[in-house]
Amino acid sequence: MLSQHFVQDFGMAVRQLREVRNWSQEQLAGHSDLNRSYLGEIERGQVSPSLITLHKLAQAFQMSATELIVQTERISLLRESQRLRLAAIAG
């Protein structure tokens, strides 16, 4: 289950980075040499991208693959923090 959350968080990171640049999915597809519909699946957390895809996306965003993973980790930490806060309120 944890890995599925990571896949979803990765998709959210990709979407956030794309939106900060005001790119459409088609524009990101052009910059990364990936299919637009595949990018949609990544952003929705429906697929687990390969290392090659990670590399292509990082290059498109002009960052390292490590920086893209760090962005994903930040989202994961925020998600967990929110979950714990809600559990404390409910508990």
Short mmCIF file of N, CA, C and O in Angstrom, two decimals:
data_model
loop_
_atom_site.label_atom_id
_atom_site.label_comp_id
_atom_site.label_asym_id
_atom_site.label_seq_id
_atom_site.Cartn_x
_atom_site.Cartn_y
_atom_site.Cartn_z
N MET A 1 0.82 -1.19 0.00
CA MET A 1 0.00 0.00 0.00
C MET A 1 0.87 1.25 0.00
O MET A 1 0.56 2.22 -0.66
N LEU A 2 1.96 1.23 0.76
CA LEU A 2 2.85 2.38 0.82
C LEU A 2 3.37 2.74 -0.57
O LEU A 2 3.44 3.91 -0.92
N SER A 3 3.74 1.73 -1.36
CA SER A 3 4.27 2.02 -2.68
C SER A 3 3.22 2.67 -3.57
O SER A 3 3.56 3.53 -4.39
N GLN A 4 1.95 2.30 -3.42
CA GLN A 4 0.90 2.94 -4.21
C GLN A 4 0.77 4.41 -3.84
O GLN A 4 0.58 5.26 -4.70
N HIS A 5 0.93 4.74 -2.55
CA HIS A 5 0.91 6.14 -2.14
C HIS A 5 2.07 6.89 -2.78
O HIS A 5 1.92 8.04 -3.20
N PHE A 6 3.23 6.26 -2.85
CA PHE A 6 4.39 6.91 -3.46
C PHE A 6 4.14 7.18 -4.93
O PHE A 6 4.48 8.25 -5.44
N VAL A 7 3.52 6.24 -5.63
CA VAL A 7 3.19 6.42 -7.04
C VAL A 7 2.23 7.60 -7.20
O VAL A 7 2.39 8.43 -8.09
N GLN A 8 1.24 7.69 -6.32
CA GLN A 8 0.30 8.81 -6.37
C GLN A 8 1.00 10.13 -6.05
O GLN A 8 0.74 11.15 -6.71
N ASP A 9 1.90 10.13 -5.09
CA ASP A 9 2.64 11.34 -4.72
C ASP A 9 3.57 11.77 -5.85
O ASP A 9 3.73 12.96 -6.11
N PHE A 10 4.16 10.79 -6.53
CA PHE A 10 5.00 11.11 -7.69
C PHE A 10 4.16 11.81 -8.76
O PHE A 10 4.57 12.82 -9.33
N GLY A 11 2.98 11.27 -9.02
CA GLY A 11 2.09 11.89 -9.99
C GLY A 11 1.71 13.31 -9.60
O GLY A 11 1.65 14.21 -10.44
N MET A 12 1.48 13.51 -8.31
CA MET A 12 1.14 14.85 -7.83
C MET A 12 2.33 15.79 -8.02
O MET A 12 2.16 16.95 -8.40
N ALA A 13 3.53 15.30 -7.77
CA ALA A 13 4.73 16.12 -7.97
C ALA A 13 4.88 16.53 -9.42
O ALA A 13 5.16 17.69 -9.73
N VAL A 14 4.66 15.58 -10.32
CA VAL A 14 4.74 15.88 -11.76
C VAL A 14 3.70 16.93 -12.13
O VAL A 14 4.01 17.91 -12.83
N ARG A 15 2.49 16.76 -11.66
CA ARG A 15 1.42 17.72 -11.98
C ARG A 15 1.77 19.11 -11.44
O ARG A 15 1.63 20.11 -12.15
N GLN A 16 2.24 19.18 -10.19
CA GLN A 16 2.60 20.48 -9.61
C GLN A 16 3.71 21.16 -10.40
O GLN A 16 3.63 22.36 -10.70
N LEU A 17 4.74 20.40 -10.75
CA LEU A 17 5.85 20.97 -11.51
C LEU A 17 5.39 21.44 -12.90
O LEU A 17 5.83 22.48 -13.39
N ARG A 18 4.50 20.69 -13.50
CA ARG A 18 3.96 21.07 -14.81
C ARG A 18 3.14 22.35 -14.69
O ARG A 18 3.29 23.28 -15.49
N GLU A 19 2.29 22.41 -13.67
CA GLU A 19 1.41 23.57 -13.51
C GLU A 19 2.19 24.83 -13.15
O GLU A 19 1.82 25.92 -13.59
N VAL A 20 3.27 24.71 -12.37
CA VAL A 20 4.10 25.87 -12.04
C VAL A 20 4.67 26.49 -13.32
O VAL A 20 4.84 27.71 -13.40
N ARG A 21 4.92 25.65 -14.30
CA ARG A 21 5.47 26.13 -15.58
C ARG A 21 4.37 26.54 -16.56
O ARG A 21 4.65 26.94 -17.68
N ASN A 22 3.12 26.40 -16.13
CA ASN A 22 1.97 26.70 -16.99
C ASN A 22 1.99 25.89 -18.29
O ASN A 22 1.64 26.39 -19.35
N TRP A 23 2.41 24.63 -18.16
CA TRP A 23 2.43 23.72 -19.30
C TRP A 23 1.18 22.86 -19.29
O TRP A 23 0.72 22.43 -18.24
N SER A 24 0.68 22.58 -20.47
CA SER A 24 -0.36 21.57 -20.62
C SER A 24 0.32 20.20 -20.59
O SER A 24 1.55 20.10 -20.70
N GLN A 25 -0.48 19.16 -20.49
CA GLN A 25 0.10 17.81 -20.59
C GLN A 25 0.74 17.61 -21.95
O GLN A 25 1.77 16.96 -22.06
N GLU A 26 0.15 18.19 -22.98
CA GLU A 26 0.73 18.06 -24.33
C GLU A 26 2.10 18.73 -24.40
O GLU A 26 3.02 18.21 -25.03
N GLN A 27 2.24 19.89 -23.75
CA GLN A 27 3.54 20.56 -23.75
C GLN A 27 4.58 19.74 -23.00
O GLN A 27 5.71 19.59 -23.46
N LEU A 28 4.19 19.19 -21.84
CA LEU A 28 5.12 18.35 -21.11
C LEU A 28 5.47 17.11 -21.92
O LEU A 28 6.63 16.69 -21.95
N ALA A 29 4.51 16.56 -22.61
CA ALA A 29 4.77 15.39 -23.47
C ALA A 29 5.83 15.74 -24.51
O ALA A 29 6.75 14.95 -24.77
N GLY A 30 5.73 16.92 -25.10
CA GLY A 30 6.72 17.35 -26.08
C GLY A 30 8.10 17.53 -25.48
O GLY A 30 9.11 17.13 -26.08
N HIS A 31 8.17 18.11 -24.30
CA HIS A 31 9.45 18.35 -23.63
C HIS A 31 10.10 17.05 -23.15
O HIS A 31 11.32 16.97 -23.04
N SER A 32 9.29 16.05 -22.83
CA SER A 32 9.82 14.82 -22.24
C SER A 32 9.84 13.64 -23.20
O SER A 32 10.30 12.56 -22.83
N ASP A 33 9.31 13.82 -24.40
CA ASP A 33 9.22 12.72 -25.38
C ASP A 33 8.41 11.55 -24.82
O ASP A 33 8.78 10.39 -24.96
N LEU A 34 7.29 11.90 -24.15
CA LEU A 34 6.38 10.90 -23.62
C LEU A 34 4.99 11.13 -24.20
O LEU A 34 4.68 12.24 -24.65
N ASN A 35 4.16 10.11 -24.18
CA ASN A 35 2.80 10.21 -24.67
C ASN A 35 1.93 10.99 -23.68
O ASN A 35 2.01 10.77 -22.48
N ARG A 36 1.09 11.89 -24.18
CA ARG A 36 0.25 12.71 -23.32
C ARG A 36 -0.68 11.88 -22.46
O ARG A 36 -0.85 12.15 -21.27
N SER A 37 -1.28 10.85 -23.01
CA SER A 37 -2.19 10.04 -22.20
C SER A 37 -1.44 9.28 -21.11
O SER A 37 -1.96 9.09 -20.00
N TYR A 38 -0.21 8.87 -21.39
CA TYR A 38 0.62 8.22 -20.38
C TYR A 38 0.94 9.20 -19.25
O TYR A 38 0.89 8.84 -18.07
N LEU A 39 1.22 10.46 -19.60
CA LEU A 39 1.46 11.47 -18.57
C LEU A 39 0.24 11.65 -17.69
O LEU A 39 0.36 11.82 -16.47
N GLY A 40 -0.95 11.61 -18.27
CA GLY A 40 -2.18 11.70 -17.49
C GLY A 40 -2.28 10.56 -16.50
O GLY A 40 -2.67 10.76 -15.34
N GLU A 41 -1.92 9.36 -16.93
CA GLU A 41 -1.94 8.20 -16.03
C GLU A 41 -0.92 8.37 -14.90
O GLU A 41 -1.19 8.01 -13.75
N ILE A 42 0.25 8.93 -15.23
CA ILE A 42 1.26 9.18 -14.20
C ILE A 42 0.72 10.18 -13.19
O ILE A 42 0.79 9.95 -11.97
N GLU A 43 0.16 11.28 -13.68
CA GLU A 43 -0.35 12.32 -12.78
C GLU A 43 -1.49 11.83 -11.89
O GLU A 43 -1.63 12.28 -10.76
N ARG A 44 -2.27 10.90 -12.38
CA ARG A 44 -3.36 10.34 -11.58
C ARG A 44 -2.91 9.20 -10.68
O ARG A 44 -3.70 8.64 -9.93
N GLY A 45 -1.63 8.84 -10.76
CA GLY A 45 -1.10 7.77 -9.92
C GLY A 45 -1.56 6.40 -10.34
O GLY A 45 -1.59 5.47 -9.53
N GLN A 46 -1.88 6.24 -11.61
CA GLN A 46 -2.40 4.96 -12.11
C GLN A 46 -1.31 4.03 -12.61
O GLN A 46 -1.56 2.84 -12.78
N VAL A 47 -0.12 4.58 -12.87
CA VAL A 47 0.99 3.76 -13.36
C VAL A 47 2.25 4.09 -12.58
O VAL A 47 2.40 5.20 -12.07
N SER A 48 3.13 3.13 -12.48
CA SER A 48 4.42 3.33 -11.84
C SER A 48 5.46 3.52 -12.94
O SER A 48 5.80 2.57 -13.64
N PRO A 49 5.95 4.74 -13.10
CA PRO A 49 6.86 5.00 -14.21
C PRO A 49 8.22 4.32 -14.03
O PRO A 49 8.67 4.09 -12.91
N SER A 50 8.86 4.06 -15.15
CA SER A 50 10.19 3.44 -15.14
C SER A 50 11.25 4.49 -14.81
O SER A 50 10.98 5.70 -14.78
N LEU A 51 12.46 4.02 -14.59
CA LEU A 51 13.58 4.92 -14.36
C LEU A 51 13.84 5.80 -15.58
O LEU A 51 14.21 6.97 -15.44
N ILE A 52 13.64 5.25 -16.76
CA ILE A 52 13.82 6.04 -18.00
C ILE A 52 12.81 7.18 -18.03
O ILE A 52 13.16 8.32 -18.35
N THR A 53 11.57 6.90 -17.65
CA THR A 53 10.54 7.94 -17.60
C THR A 53 10.88 8.98 -16.55
O THR A 53 10.73 10.18 -16.79
N LEU A 54 11.35 8.54 -15.39
CA LEU A 54 11.79 9.47 -14.35
C LEU A 54 12.86 10.41 -14.91
O LEU A 54 12.80 11.62 -14.73
N HIS A 55 13.81 9.84 -15.61
CA HIS A 55 14.91 10.63 -16.18
C HIS A 55 14.38 11.62 -17.22
O HIS A 55 14.77 12.80 -17.23
N LYS A 56 13.48 11.18 -18.10
CA LYS A 56 12.91 12.06 -19.12
C LYS A 56 12.14 13.23 -18.49
O LYS A 56 12.25 14.37 -18.95
N LEU A 57 11.37 12.92 -17.46
CA LEU A 57 10.60 13.98 -16.79
C LEU A 57 11.53 14.96 -16.09
O LEU A 57 11.34 16.18 -16.18
N ALA A 58 12.54 14.45 -15.40
CA ALA A 58 13.50 15.33 -14.72
C ALA A 58 14.19 16.25 -15.73
O ALA A 58 14.32 17.45 -15.49
N GLN A 59 14.60 15.70 -16.86
CA GLN A 59 15.23 16.53 -17.89
C GLN A 59 14.27 17.60 -18.40
O GLN A 59 14.67 18.74 -18.61
N ALA A 60 13.02 17.22 -18.61
CA ALA A 60 12.03 18.18 -19.10
C ALA A 60 11.87 19.34 -18.11
O ALA A 60 11.71 20.49 -18.52
N PHE A 61 11.93 19.04 -16.81
CA PHE A 61 11.79 20.06 -15.78
C PHE A 61 13.13 20.73 -15.45
O PHE A 61 13.20 21.56 -14.55
N GLN A 62 14.19 20.32 -16.15
CA GLN A 62 15.54 20.86 -15.95
C GLN A 62 15.98 20.71 -14.49
O GLN A 62 16.40 21.66 -13.84
N MET A 63 15.82 19.48 -14.02
CA MET A 63 16.26 19.14 -12.67
C MET A 63 16.81 17.72 -12.70
O MET A 63 16.66 17.02 -13.70
N SER A 64 17.45 17.33 -11.63
CA SER A 64 17.95 15.96 -11.56
C SER A 64 16.81 15.02 -11.15
O SER A 64 15.80 15.46 -10.59
N ALA A 65 17.01 13.75 -11.43
CA ALA A 65 16.03 12.75 -11.00
C ALA A 65 15.92 12.77 -9.47
O ALA A 65 14.83 12.61 -8.92
N THR A 66 17.03 13.01 -8.81
CA THR A 66 17.02 13.09 -7.34
C THR A 66 16.11 14.21 -6.87
O THR A 66 15.33 14.04 -5.93
N GLU A 67 16.19 15.37 -7.51
CA GLU A 67 15.34 16.50 -7.12
C GLU A 67 13.86 16.18 -7.32
O GLU A 67 13.03 16.59 -6.51
N LEU A 68 13.56 15.44 -8.38
CA LEU A 68 12.17 15.05 -8.62
C LEU A 68 11.69 14.08 -7.54
O LEU A 68 10.56 14.20 -7.04
N ILE A 69 12.53 13.17 -7.13
CA ILE A 69 12.19 12.24 -6.05
C ILE A 69 12.05 12.99 -4.73
O ILE A 69 11.14 12.72 -3.93
N VAL A 70 12.92 13.96 -4.48
CA VAL A 70 12.82 14.76 -3.26
C VAL A 70 11.49 15.50 -3.23
O VAL A 70 10.83 15.58 -2.18
N GLN A 71 11.07 16.05 -4.36
CA GLN A 71 9.76 16.72 -4.43
C GLN A 71 8.65 15.73 -4.09
O GLN A 71 7.72 16.06 -3.36
N THR A 72 8.77 14.52 -4.57
CA THR A 72 7.79 13.47 -4.26
C THR A 72 7.79 13.17 -2.76
O THR A 72 6.72 13.03 -2.15
N GLU A 73 8.97 13.07 -2.18
CA GLU A 73 9.08 12.80 -0.74
C GLU A 73 8.44 13.92 0.09
O GLU A 73 7.81 13.65 1.11
N ARG A 74 8.59 15.16 -0.35
CA ARG A 74 7.96 16.27 0.36
C ARG A 74 6.44 16.11 0.38
O ARG A 74 5.79 16.33 1.40
N ILE A 75 5.89 15.73 -0.75
CA ILE A 75 4.45 15.52 -0.84
C ILE A 75 4.04 14.36 0.06
O ILE A 75 3.03 14.43 0.76
N SER A 76 4.84 13.29 0.08
CA SER A 76 4.55 12.14 0.94
C SER A 76 4.55 12.54 2.41
O SER A 76 3.67 12.12 3.18
N LEU A 77 5.52 13.35 2.80
CA LEU A 77 5.59 13.80 4.20
C LEU A 77 4.40 14.68 4.56
O LEU A 77 3.84 14.56 5.65
N LEU A 78 3.99 15.55 3.65
CA LEU A 78 2.81 16.38 3.89
C LEU A 78 1.57 15.53 4.04
O LEU A 78 0.74 15.77 4.92
N ARG A 79 1.43 14.53 3.17
CA ARG A 79 0.27 13.63 3.24
C ARG A 79 0.22 12.92 4.59
O ARG A 79 -0.82 12.84 5.23
N GLU A 80 1.37 12.41 5.03
CA GLU A 80 1.42 11.69 6.30
C GLU A 80 1.14 12.63 7.47
O GLU A 80 0.43 12.27 8.41
N SER A 81 1.68 13.83 7.41
CA SER A 81 1.44 14.82 8.46
C SER A 81 -0.05 15.16 8.56
O SER A 81 -0.60 15.22 9.66
N GLN A 82 -0.69 15.33 7.43
CA GLN A 82 -2.13 15.61 7.42
C GLN A 82 -2.92 14.43 7.97
O GLN A 82 -3.87 14.61 8.72
N ARG A 83 -2.51 13.21 7.60
CA ARG A 83 -3.19 12.02 8.10
C ARG A 83 -3.09 11.93 9.62
O ARG A 83 -4.08 11.66 10.31
N LEU A 84 -1.90 12.21 10.15
CA LEU A 84 -1.71 12.15 11.60
C LEU A 84 -2.51 13.24 12.31
O LEU A 84 -3.07 13.00 13.38
N ARG A 85 -2.56 14.43 11.73
CA ARG A 85 -3.35 15.50 12.33
C ARG A 85 -4.82 15.15 12.38
O ARG A 85 -5.49 15.36 13.40
N LEU A 86 -5.33 14.59 11.29
CA LEU A 86 -6.74 14.19 11.25
C LEU A 86 -7.02 13.06 12.25
O LEU A 86 -8.06 13.05 12.90
N ALA A 87 -6.08 12.13 12.37
CA ALA A 87 -6.25 11.04 13.34
C ALA A 87 -6.27 11.59 14.77
O ALA A 87 -7.04 11.12 15.60
N ALA A 88 -5.44 12.59 15.04
CA ALA A 88 -5.41 13.17 16.38
C ALA A 88 -6.70 13.91 16.69
O ALA A 88 -7.22 13.85 17.81
N ILE A 89 -7.25 14.58 15.69
CA ILE A 89 -8.52 15.29 15.87
C ILE A 89 -9.66 14.30 16.11
O ILE A 89 -10.49 14.49 16.99
N ALA A 90 -9.66 13.24 15.32
CA ALA A 90 -10.73 12.24 15.41
C ALA A 90 -10.59 11.37 16.67
O ALA A 90 -11.59 10.86 17.18
N GLY A 91 -9.34 11.20 17.12
CA GLY A 91 -9.07 10.27 18.21
C GLY A 91 -9.37 10.81 19.53
O GLY A 91 -9.86 10.29 20.46
#
